[in-house]
C-alpha positions as protocol buffer text, in pm:
chain_id: "A"
residue {
  index: 1
  type: MET
  ca { x: 88 y: 376 z: -3457 }
}
residue {
  index: 2
  type: LYS
  ca { x: -252 y: 361 z: -3344 }
}
residue {
  index: 3
  type: SER
  ca { x: -365 y: 649 z: -3573 }
}
residue {
  index: 4
  type: ARG
  ca { x: -171 y: 472 z: -3875 }
}
residue {
  index: 5
  type: LEU
  ca { x: -331 y: 139 z: -3775 }
}
residue {
  index: 6
  type: SER
  ca { x: -685 y: 302 z: -3764 }
}
residue {
  index: 7
  type: LEU
  ca { x: -620 y: 442 z: -4086 }
}
residue {
  index: 8
  type: ALA
  ca { x: -510 y: 119 z: -4280 }
}
residue {
  index: 9
  type: ILE
  ca { x: -843 y: -42 z: -4087 }
}
residue {
  index: 10
  type: ALA
  ca { x: -1096 y: 237 z: -4212 }
}
residue {
  index: 11
  type: THR
  ca { x: -934 y: 230 z: -4587 }
}
residue {
  index: 12
  type: LEU
  ca { x: -966 y: -183 z: -4590 }
}
residue {
  index: 13
  type: ALA
  ca { x: -1336 y: -147 z: -4462 }
}
residue {
  index: 14
  type: ALA
  ca { x: -1425 y: 74 z: -4672 }
}
residue {
  index: 15
  type: GLY
  ca { x: -1281 y: -201 z: -4968 }
}
residue {
  index: 16
  type: ILE
  ca { x: -1496 y: -476 z: -4802 }
}
residue {
  index: 17
  type: GLY
  ca { x: -1813 y: -243 z: -4833 }
}
residue {
  index: 18
  type: LEU
  ca { x: -1716 y: -173 z: -5204 }
}
residue {
  index: 19
  type: ALA
  ca { x: -1636 y: -538 z: -5227 }
}
residue {
  index: 20
  type: ILE
  ca { x: -1994 y: -709 z: -5123 }
}
residue {
  index: 21
  type: GLY
  ca { x: -2217 y: -410 z: -5264 }
}
residue {
  index: 22
  type: PRO
  ca { x: -2551 y: -300 z: -5160 }
}
residue {
  index: 23
  type: VAL
  ca { x: -2681 y: -632 z: -5277 }
}
residue {
  index: 24
  type: ASN
  ca { x: -2581 y: -853 z: -4971 }
}
residue {
  index: 25
  type: VAL
  ca { x: -2691 y: -500 z: -4774 }
}
residue {
  index: 26
  type: ALA
  ca { x: -3018 y: -571 z: -4915 }
}
residue {
  index: 27
  type: LEU
  ca { x: -3000 y: -954 z: -4798 }
}
residue {
  index: 28
  type: ALA
  ca { x: -2989 y: -892 z: -4494 }
}
residue {
  index: 29
  type: GLN
  ca { x: -3273 y: -678 z: -4480 }
}
residue {
  index: 30
  type: ASN
  ca { x: -3503 y: -931 z: -4592 }
}
residue {
  index: 31
  type: ALA
  ca { x: -3609 y: -1046 z: -4278 }
}
residue {
  index: 32
  type: SER
  ca { x: -3695 y: -769 z: -4138 }
}
residue {
  index: 33
  type: GLN
  ca { x: -3909 y: -582 z: -4417 }
}
residue {
  index: 34
  type: LEU
  ca { x: -4144 y: -888 z: -4347 }
}
residue {
  index: 35
  type: GLY
  ca { x: -4157 y: -839 z: -3970 }
}
residue {
  index: 36
  type: ASP
  ca { x: -4532 y: -652 z: -4023 }
}
residue {
  index: 37
  type: LEU
  ca { x: -4630 y: -1062 z: -4108 }
}
residue {
  index: 38
  type: VAL
  ca { x: -4499 y: -1214 z: -3762 }
}
residue {
  index: 39
  type: GLY
  ca { x: -4830 y: -1270 z: -3552 }
}
residue {
  index: 40
  type: ALA
  ca { x: -5031 y: -1288 z: -3888 }
}
residue {
  index: 41
  type: ARG
  ca { x: -5222 y: -1607 z: -3929 }
}
residue {
  index: 42
  type: ALA
  ca { x: -5049 y: -1836 z: -4104 }
}
residue {
  index: 43
  type: ALA
  ca { x: -5280 y: -1866 z: -4442 }
}
residue {
  index: 44
  type: GLY
  ca { x: -5300 y: -1497 z: -4462 }
}
residue {
  index: 45
  type: GLY
  ca { x: -4935 y: -1471 z: -4403 }
}
residue {
  index: 46
  type: GLU
  ca { x: -4900 y: -1732 z: -4670 }
}
residue {
  index: 47
  type: SER
  ca { x: -5074 y: -1511 z: -4925 }
}
residue {
  index: 48
  type: ASP
  ca { x: -4871 y: -1236 z: -4871 }
}
residue {
  index: 49
  type: LEU
  ca { x: -4561 y: -1375 z: -4902 }
}
residue {
  index: 50
  type: GLU
  ca { x: -4646 y: -1522 z: -5189 }
}
residue {
  index: 51
  type: ALA
  ca { x: -4787 y: -1157 z: -5333 }
}
residue {
  index: 52
  type: ARG
  ca { x: -4462 y: -1030 z: -5212 }
}
residue {
  index: 53
  type: GLY
  ca { x: -4250 y: -1276 z: -5441 }
}
residue {
  index: 54
  type: TYR
  ca { x: -4166 y: -1575 z: -5177 }
}
residue {
  index: 55
  type: THR
  ca { x: -4267 y: -1899 z: -5262 }
}
residue {
  index: 56
  type: PHE
  ca { x: -4278 y: -2163 z: -5008 }
}
residue {
  index: 57
  type: ILE
  ca { x: -4008 y: -2435 z: -5074 }
}
residue {
  index: 58
  type: GLN
  ca { x: -3977 y: -2648 z: -4757 }
}
residue {
  index: 59
  type: GLY
  ca { x: -4141 y: -2725 z: -4410 }
}
residue {
  index: 60
  type: GLY
  ca { x: -4103 y: -2947 z: -4085 }
}
residue {
  index: 61
  type: ASP
  ca { x: -4120 y: -2975 z: -3727 }
}
residue {
  index: 62
  type: ALA
  ca { x: -3907 y: -2672 z: -3512 }
}
residue {
  index: 63
  type: TYR
  ca { x: -3852 y: -2675 z: -3139 }
}
residue {
  index: 64
  type: GLY
  ca { x: -4133 y: -2732 z: -2960 }
}
residue {
  index: 65
  type: ASP
  ca { x: -4523 y: -2782 z: -3116 }
}
residue {
  index: 66
  type: ALA
  ca { x: -4378 y: -2533 z: -3342 }
}
residue {
  index: 67
  type: LYS
  ca { x: -4361 y: -2558 z: -3738 }
}
residue {
  index: 68
  type: GLN
  ca { x: -4092 y: -2385 z: -4001 }
}
residue {
  index: 69
  type: ALA
  ca { x: -4065 y: -2324 z: -4346 }
}
residue {
  index: 70
  type: TYR
  ca { x: -3817 y: -2196 z: -4602 }
}
residue {
  index: 71
  type: TYR
  ca { x: -3905 y: -1959 z: -4836 }
}
residue {
  index: 72
  type: TRP
  ca { x: -3744 y: -1828 z: -5153 }
}
residue {
  index: 73
  type: ASN
  ca { x: -3771 y: -1488 z: -5316 }
}
residue {
  index: 74
  type: GLY
  ca { x: -3632 y: -1573 z: -5680 }
}
residue {
  index: 75
  type: ARG
  ca { x: -3596 y: -1174 z: -5749 }
}
residue {
  index: 76
  type: ASN
  ca { x: -3378 y: -1095 z: -5444 }
}
residue {
  index: 77
  type: LYS
  ca { x: -3222 y: -1408 z: -5446 }
}
residue {
  index: 78
  type: ALA
  ca { x: -3316 y: -1442 z: -5086 }
}
residue {
  index: 79
  type: CYS
  ca { x: -3430 y: -1754 z: -4855 }
}
residue {
  index: 80
  type: VAL
  ca { x: -3621 y: -1666 z: -4508 }
}
residue {
  index: 81
  type: ARG
  ca { x: -3754 y: -1901 z: -4283 }
}
residue {
  index: 82
  type: VAL
  ca { x: -4090 y: -1865 z: -4107 }
}
residue {
  index: 83
  type: GLU
  ca { x: -4138 y: -2007 z: -3773 }
}
residue {
  index: 84
  type: THR
  ca { x: -4525 y: -2047 z: -3654 }
}
residue {
  index: 85
  type: TYR
  ca { x: -4703 y: -2132 z: -3386 }
}
residue {
  index: 86
  type: ASP
  ca { x: -5057 y: -2208 z: -3283 }
}
residue {
  index: 87
  type: GLY
  ca { x: -5176 y: -2111 z: -3660 }
}
residue {
  index: 88
  type: ARG
  ca { x: -4988 y: -1779 z: -3668 }
}
residue {
  index: 89
  type: PHE
  ca { x: -4663 y: -1641 z: -3786 }
}
residue {
  index: 90
  type: ARG
  ca { x: -4410 y: -1655 z: -3437 }
}
residue {
  index: 91
  type: SER
  ca { x: -4064 y: -1507 z: -3641 }
}
residue {
  index: 92
  type: ILE
  ca { x: -3916 y: -1471 z: -3954 }
}
residue {
  index: 93
  type: THR
  ca { x: -3549 y: -1431 z: -4000 }
}
residue {
  index: 94
  type: ASN
  ca { x: -3301 y: -1479 z: -4257 }
}
residue {
  index: 95
  type: ALA
  ca { x: -3159 y: -1807 z: -4412 }
}
residue {
  index: 96
  type: ASP
  ca { x: -2911 y: -1946 z: -4630 }
}
residue {
  index: 97
  type: ALA
  ca { x: -2983 y: -1965 z: -4987 }
}
residue {
  index: 98
  type: ALA
  ca { x: -2913 y: -2344 z: -4940 }
}
residue {
  index: 99
  type: GLN
  ca { x: -3116 y: -2378 z: -4742 }
}
residue {
  index: 100
  type: CYS
  ca { x: -3434 y: -2282 z: -5020 }
}
residue {
  index: 101
  type: ASN
  ca { x: -3213 y: -2560 z: -5185 }
}
residue {
  index: 102
  type: GLN
  ca { x: -3072 y: -2263 z: -5420 }
}
residue {
  index: 103
  type: ARG
  ca { x: -2704 y: -2183 z: -5527 }
}
residue {
  index: 104
  type: SER
  ca { x: -2565 y: -1917 z: -5326 }
}
residue {
  index: 105
  type: SER
  ca { x: -2570 y: -1627 z: -5592 }
}
residue {
  index: 106
  type: LYS
  ca { x: -2327 y: -1441 z: -5359 }
}
residue {
  index: 107
  type: GLY
  ca { x: -2034 y: -1667 z: -5403 }
}
residue {
  index: 108
  type: SER
  ca { x: -1798 y: -1399 z: -5559 }
}
residue {
  index: 109
  type: ASP
  ca { x: -1898 y: -1126 z: -5390 }
}
residue {
  index: 110
  type: ASP
  ca { x: -1820 y: -1347 z: -5081 }
}
residue {
  index: 111
  type: GLY
  ca { x: -1473 y: -1403 z: -5204 }
}
residue {
  index: 112
  type: LYS
  ca { x: -1422 y: -1062 z: -5282 }
}
residue {
  index: 113
  type: ALA
  ca { x: -1468 y: -963 z: -4923 }
}
residue {
  index: 114
  type: ALA
  ca { x: -1271 y: -1268 z: -4798 }
}
residue {
  index: 115
  type: MET
  ca { x: -1012 y: -1116 z: -4983 }
}
residue {
  index: 116
  type: ALA
  ca { x: -1026 y: -799 z: -4836 }
}
residue {
  index: 117
  type: ILE
  ca { x: -1081 y: -918 z: -4488 }
}
residue {
  index: 118
  type: LEU
  ca { x: -740 y: -1133 z: -4500 }
}
residue {
  index: 119
  type: GLY
  ca { x: -578 y: -789 z: -4603 }
}
residue {
  index: 120
  type: LEU
  ca { x: -752 y: -635 z: -4332 }
}
residue {
  index: 121
  type: ALA
  ca { x: -557 y: -875 z: -4127 }
}
residue {
  index: 122
  type: ALA
  ca { x: -242 y: -868 z: -4277 }
}
residue {
  index: 123
  type: ILE
  ca { x: -252 y: -501 z: -4249 }
}
residue {
  index: 124
  type: ALA
  ca { x: -384 y: -516 z: -3893 }
}
residue {
  index: 125
  type: ALA
  ca { x: -99 y: -786 z: -3816 }
}
residue {
  index: 126
  type: ALA
  ca { x: 202 y: -601 z: -3978 }
}
residue {
  index: 127
  type: ALA
  ca { x: 122 y: -278 z: -3807 }
}
residue {
  index: 128
  type: ALA
  ca { x: 87 y: -444 z: -3403 }
}
residue {
  index: 129
  type: HIS
  ca { x: 386 y: -626 z: -3515 }
}
residue {
  index: 130
  type: GLN
  ca { x: 583 y: -328 z: -3573 }
}
residue {
  index: 131
  type: ASP
  ca { x: 386 y: -152 z: -3292 }
}
residue {
  index: 132
  type: ASN
  ca { x: 506 y: -487 z: -3048 }
}
residue {
  index: 133
  type: GLN
  ca { x: 892 y: -379 z: -3169 }
}
residue {
  index: 134
  type: HIS
  ca { x: 835 y: -51 z: -2999 }
}
residue {
  index: 135
  type: SER
  ca { x: 670 y: -208 z: -2698 }
}
residue {
  index: 136
  type: ASN
  ca { x: 938 y: -448 z: -2625 }
}
residue {
  index: 137
  type: ALA
  ca { x: 1205 y: -197 z: -2676 }
}
residue {
  index: 138
  type: SER
  ca { x: 1070 y: -3 z: -2438 }
}
residue {
  index: 139
  type: ASN
  ca { x: 995 y: -283 z: -2204 }
}
residue {
  index: 140
  type: ASN
  ca { x: 1376 y: -452 z: -2230 }
}
residue {
  index: 141
  type: SER
  ca { x: 1492 y: -53 z: -2164 }
}
residue {
  index: 142
  type: ALA
  ca { x: 1268 y: -95 z: -1828 }
}
residue {
  index: 143
  type: GLN
  ca { x: 1419 y: -433 z: -1735 }
}
residue {
  index: 144
  type: TRP
  ca { x: 1761 y: -281 z: -1801 }
}
residue {
  index: 145
  type: ASP
  ca { x: 1717 y: -62 z: -1536 }
}
residue {
  index: 146
  type: ILE
  ca { x: 1566 y: -288 z: -1298 }
}
residue {
  index: 147
  type: GLY
  ca { x: 1840 y: -544 z: -1330 }
}
residue {
  index: 148
  type: TYR
  ca { x: 2097 y: -284 z: -1355 }
}
residue {
  index: 149
  type: ASN
  ca { x: 1948 y: -176 z: -991 }
}
residue {
  index: 150
  type: ASP
  ca { x: 1965 y: -521 z: -849 }
}
residue {
  index: 151
  type: GLY
  ca { x: 2335 y: -533 z: -950 }
}
residue {
  index: 152
  type: LEU
  ca { x: 2417 y: -218 z: -844 }
}
residue {
  index: 153
  type: HIS
  ca { x: 2266 y: -274 z: -480 }
}
residue {
  index: 154
  type: GLY
  ca { x: 2406 y: -644 z: -479 }
}
residue {
  index: 155
  type: VAL
  ca { x: 1998 y: -775 z: -407 }
}
residue {
  index: 156
  type: PRO
  ca { x: 1938 y: -1146 z: -547 }
}
residue {
  index: 157
  type: TYR
  ca { x: 1945 y: -1188 z: -941 }
}
residue {
  index: 158
  type: HIS
  ca { x: 1547 y: -1208 z: -1007 }
}
residue {
  index: 159
  type: ASN
  ca { x: 1465 y: -1184 z: -1370 }
}
residue {
  index: 160
  type: VAL
  ca { x: 1068 y: -1248 z: -1357 }
}
residue {
  index: 161
  type: ALA
  ca { x: 1016 y: -1118 z: -1708 }
}
residue {
  index: 162
  type: ARG
  ca { x: 1266 y: -1342 z: -1840 }
}
residue {
  index: 163
  type: SER
  ca { x: 1416 y: -1052 z: -2001 }
}
residue {
  index: 164
  type: ASP
  ca { x: 1746 y: -1012 z: -2213 }
}
residue {
  index: 165
  type: GLY
  ca { x: 1727 y: -662 z: -2105 }
}
residue {
  index: 166
  type: TYR
  ca { x: 1741 y: -742 z: -1743 }
}
residue {
  index: 167
  type: SER
  ca { x: 2031 y: -1006 z: -1746 }
}
residue {
  index: 168
  type: GLU
  ca { x: 2218 y: -719 z: -1930 }
}
residue {
  index: 169
  type: GLY
  ca { x: 2180 y: -488 z: -1655 }
}
residue {
  index: 170
  type: TYR
  ca { x: 2219 y: -699 z: -1381 }
}
residue {
  index: 171
  type: ASP
  ca { x: 2578 y: -750 z: -1524 }
}
residue {
  index: 172
  type: ALA
  ca { x: 2676 y: -367 z: -1604 }
}
residue {
  index: 173
  type: GLY
  ca { x: 2522 y: -317 z: -1226 }
}
residue {
  index: 174
  type: VAL
  ca { x: 2777 y: -581 z: -1117 }
}
residue {
  index: 175
  type: GLN
  ca { x: 3063 y: -412 z: -1249 }
}
residue {
  index: 176
  type: GLN
  ca { x: 2976 y: -97 z: -1156 }
}
residue {
  index: 177
  type: ARG
  ca { x: 2898 y: -192 z: -817 }
}
residue {
  index: 178
  type: ASN
  ca { x: 3281 y: -344 z: -814 }
}
residue {
  index: 179
  type: GLN
  ca { x: 3389 y: -28 z: -973 }
}
residue {
  index: 180
  type: ASN
  ca { x: 3253 y: 146 z: -694 }
}
residue {
  index: 181
  type: THR
  ca { x: 3384 y: -12 z: -418 }
}
residue {
  index: 182
  type: ARG
  ca { x: 3788 y: -119 z: -537 }
}
residue {
  index: 183
  type: TYR
  ca { x: 3936 y: 18 z: -289 }
}
residue {
  index: 184
  type: HIS
  ca { x: 3739 y: -203 z: -51 }
}
residue {
  index: 185
  type: SER
  ca { x: 4002 y: -550 z: 39 }
}
residue {
  index: 186
  type: GLY
  ca { x: 3657 y: -769 z: 47 }
}
residue {
  index: 187
  type: ARG
  ca { x: 3715 y: -840 z: 401 }
}
residue {
  index: 188
  type: GLY
  ca { x: 3545 y: -629 z: 659 }
}
residue {
  index: 189
  type: GLY
  ca { x: 3412 y: -584 z: 1012 }
}
residue {
  index: 190
  type: TYR
  ca { x: 3545 y: -480 z: 1360 }
}
residue {
  index: 191
  type: ALA
  ca { x: 3736 y: -861 z: 1408 }
}
residue {
  index: 192
  type: GLN
  ca { x: 4041 y: -726 z: 1383 }
}
residue {
  index: 193
  type: VAL
  ca { x: 4042 y: -397 z: 1600 }
}
residue {
  index: 194
  type: ALA
  ca { x: 3840 y: -613 z: 1822 }
}
residue {
  index: 195
  type: ARG
  ca { x: 4136 y: -872 z: 1831 }
}
residue {
  index: 196
  type: PHE
  ca { x: 4377 y: -600 z: 1893 }
}
residue {
  index: 197
  type: ARG
  ca { x: 4204 y: -426 z: 2167 }
}
residue {
  index: 198
  type: THR
  ca { x: 4196 y: -760 z: 2304 }
}
residue {
  index: 199
  type: CYS
  ca { x: 4561 y: -784 z: 2344 }
}
residue {
  index: 200
  type: ARG
  ca { x: 4654 y: -467 z: 2474 }
}
residue {
  index: 201
  type: ALA
  ca { x: 4424 y: -523 z: 2729 }
}
residue {
  index: 202
  type: LEU
  ca { x: 4613 y: -877 z: 2807 }
}
residue {
  index: 203
  type: MET
  ca { x: 4950 y: -720 z: 2756 }
}
residue {
  index: 204
  type: ARG
  ca { x: 4878 y: -472 z: 3076 }
}
residue {
  index: 205
  type: PRO
  ca { x: 5013 y: -505 z: 3403 }
}
residue {
  index: 206
  type: ALA
  ca { x: 4801 y: -616 z: 3631 }
}
residue {
  index: 207
  type: PRO
  ca { x: 4706 y: -341 z: 3873 }
}
residue {
  index: 208
  type: SER
  ca { x: 4891 y: -353 z: 4225 }
}
residue {
  index: 209
  type: MET
  ca { x: 4751 y: -451 z: 4546 }
}
residue {
  index: 210
  type: PRO
  ca { x: 4728 y: -207 z: 4848 }
}
């Protein structure tokens, strides 16, 4: 079962890769490709960004005394966020196209990826459900054995797992116990024997005095 589930996930994951395509992979690498500008003076860094196809869109204050600015690359359809502190680029990270006042160009690709992910979830859920059925069957069998043993030995009903298997097993154990002891009258102990011995003792003649 696990191998079937793994195969289904691997197949769907390959489909997701095809649906997303290499464009989004390239977008994910945009900020890392600008890593050499981290630490650069802001003035020189802005010139380098423009040389690499990025255009300033908007900026403002960031946490503390830092500043933030968003740059858009029309060729790669990518938006990056640049944080500046003390006159130098402190970090460059990927940002959503909307933060650069742009519509996302990857909407259709994301839709395909989302559908693929939903398909993956459906297959995984179906496989897990089937696996759970097998697990439940095994669990019911184990609970039946526990219930049977309890019923057979006359211990109190104790269905902790609230399992139908335990209940059915307990009933079967009780029936088997009754079958095994059907010779018994249901009355027991040494009470009757003790009374018989007491009666015989009273009926004995008293010993004669010398």
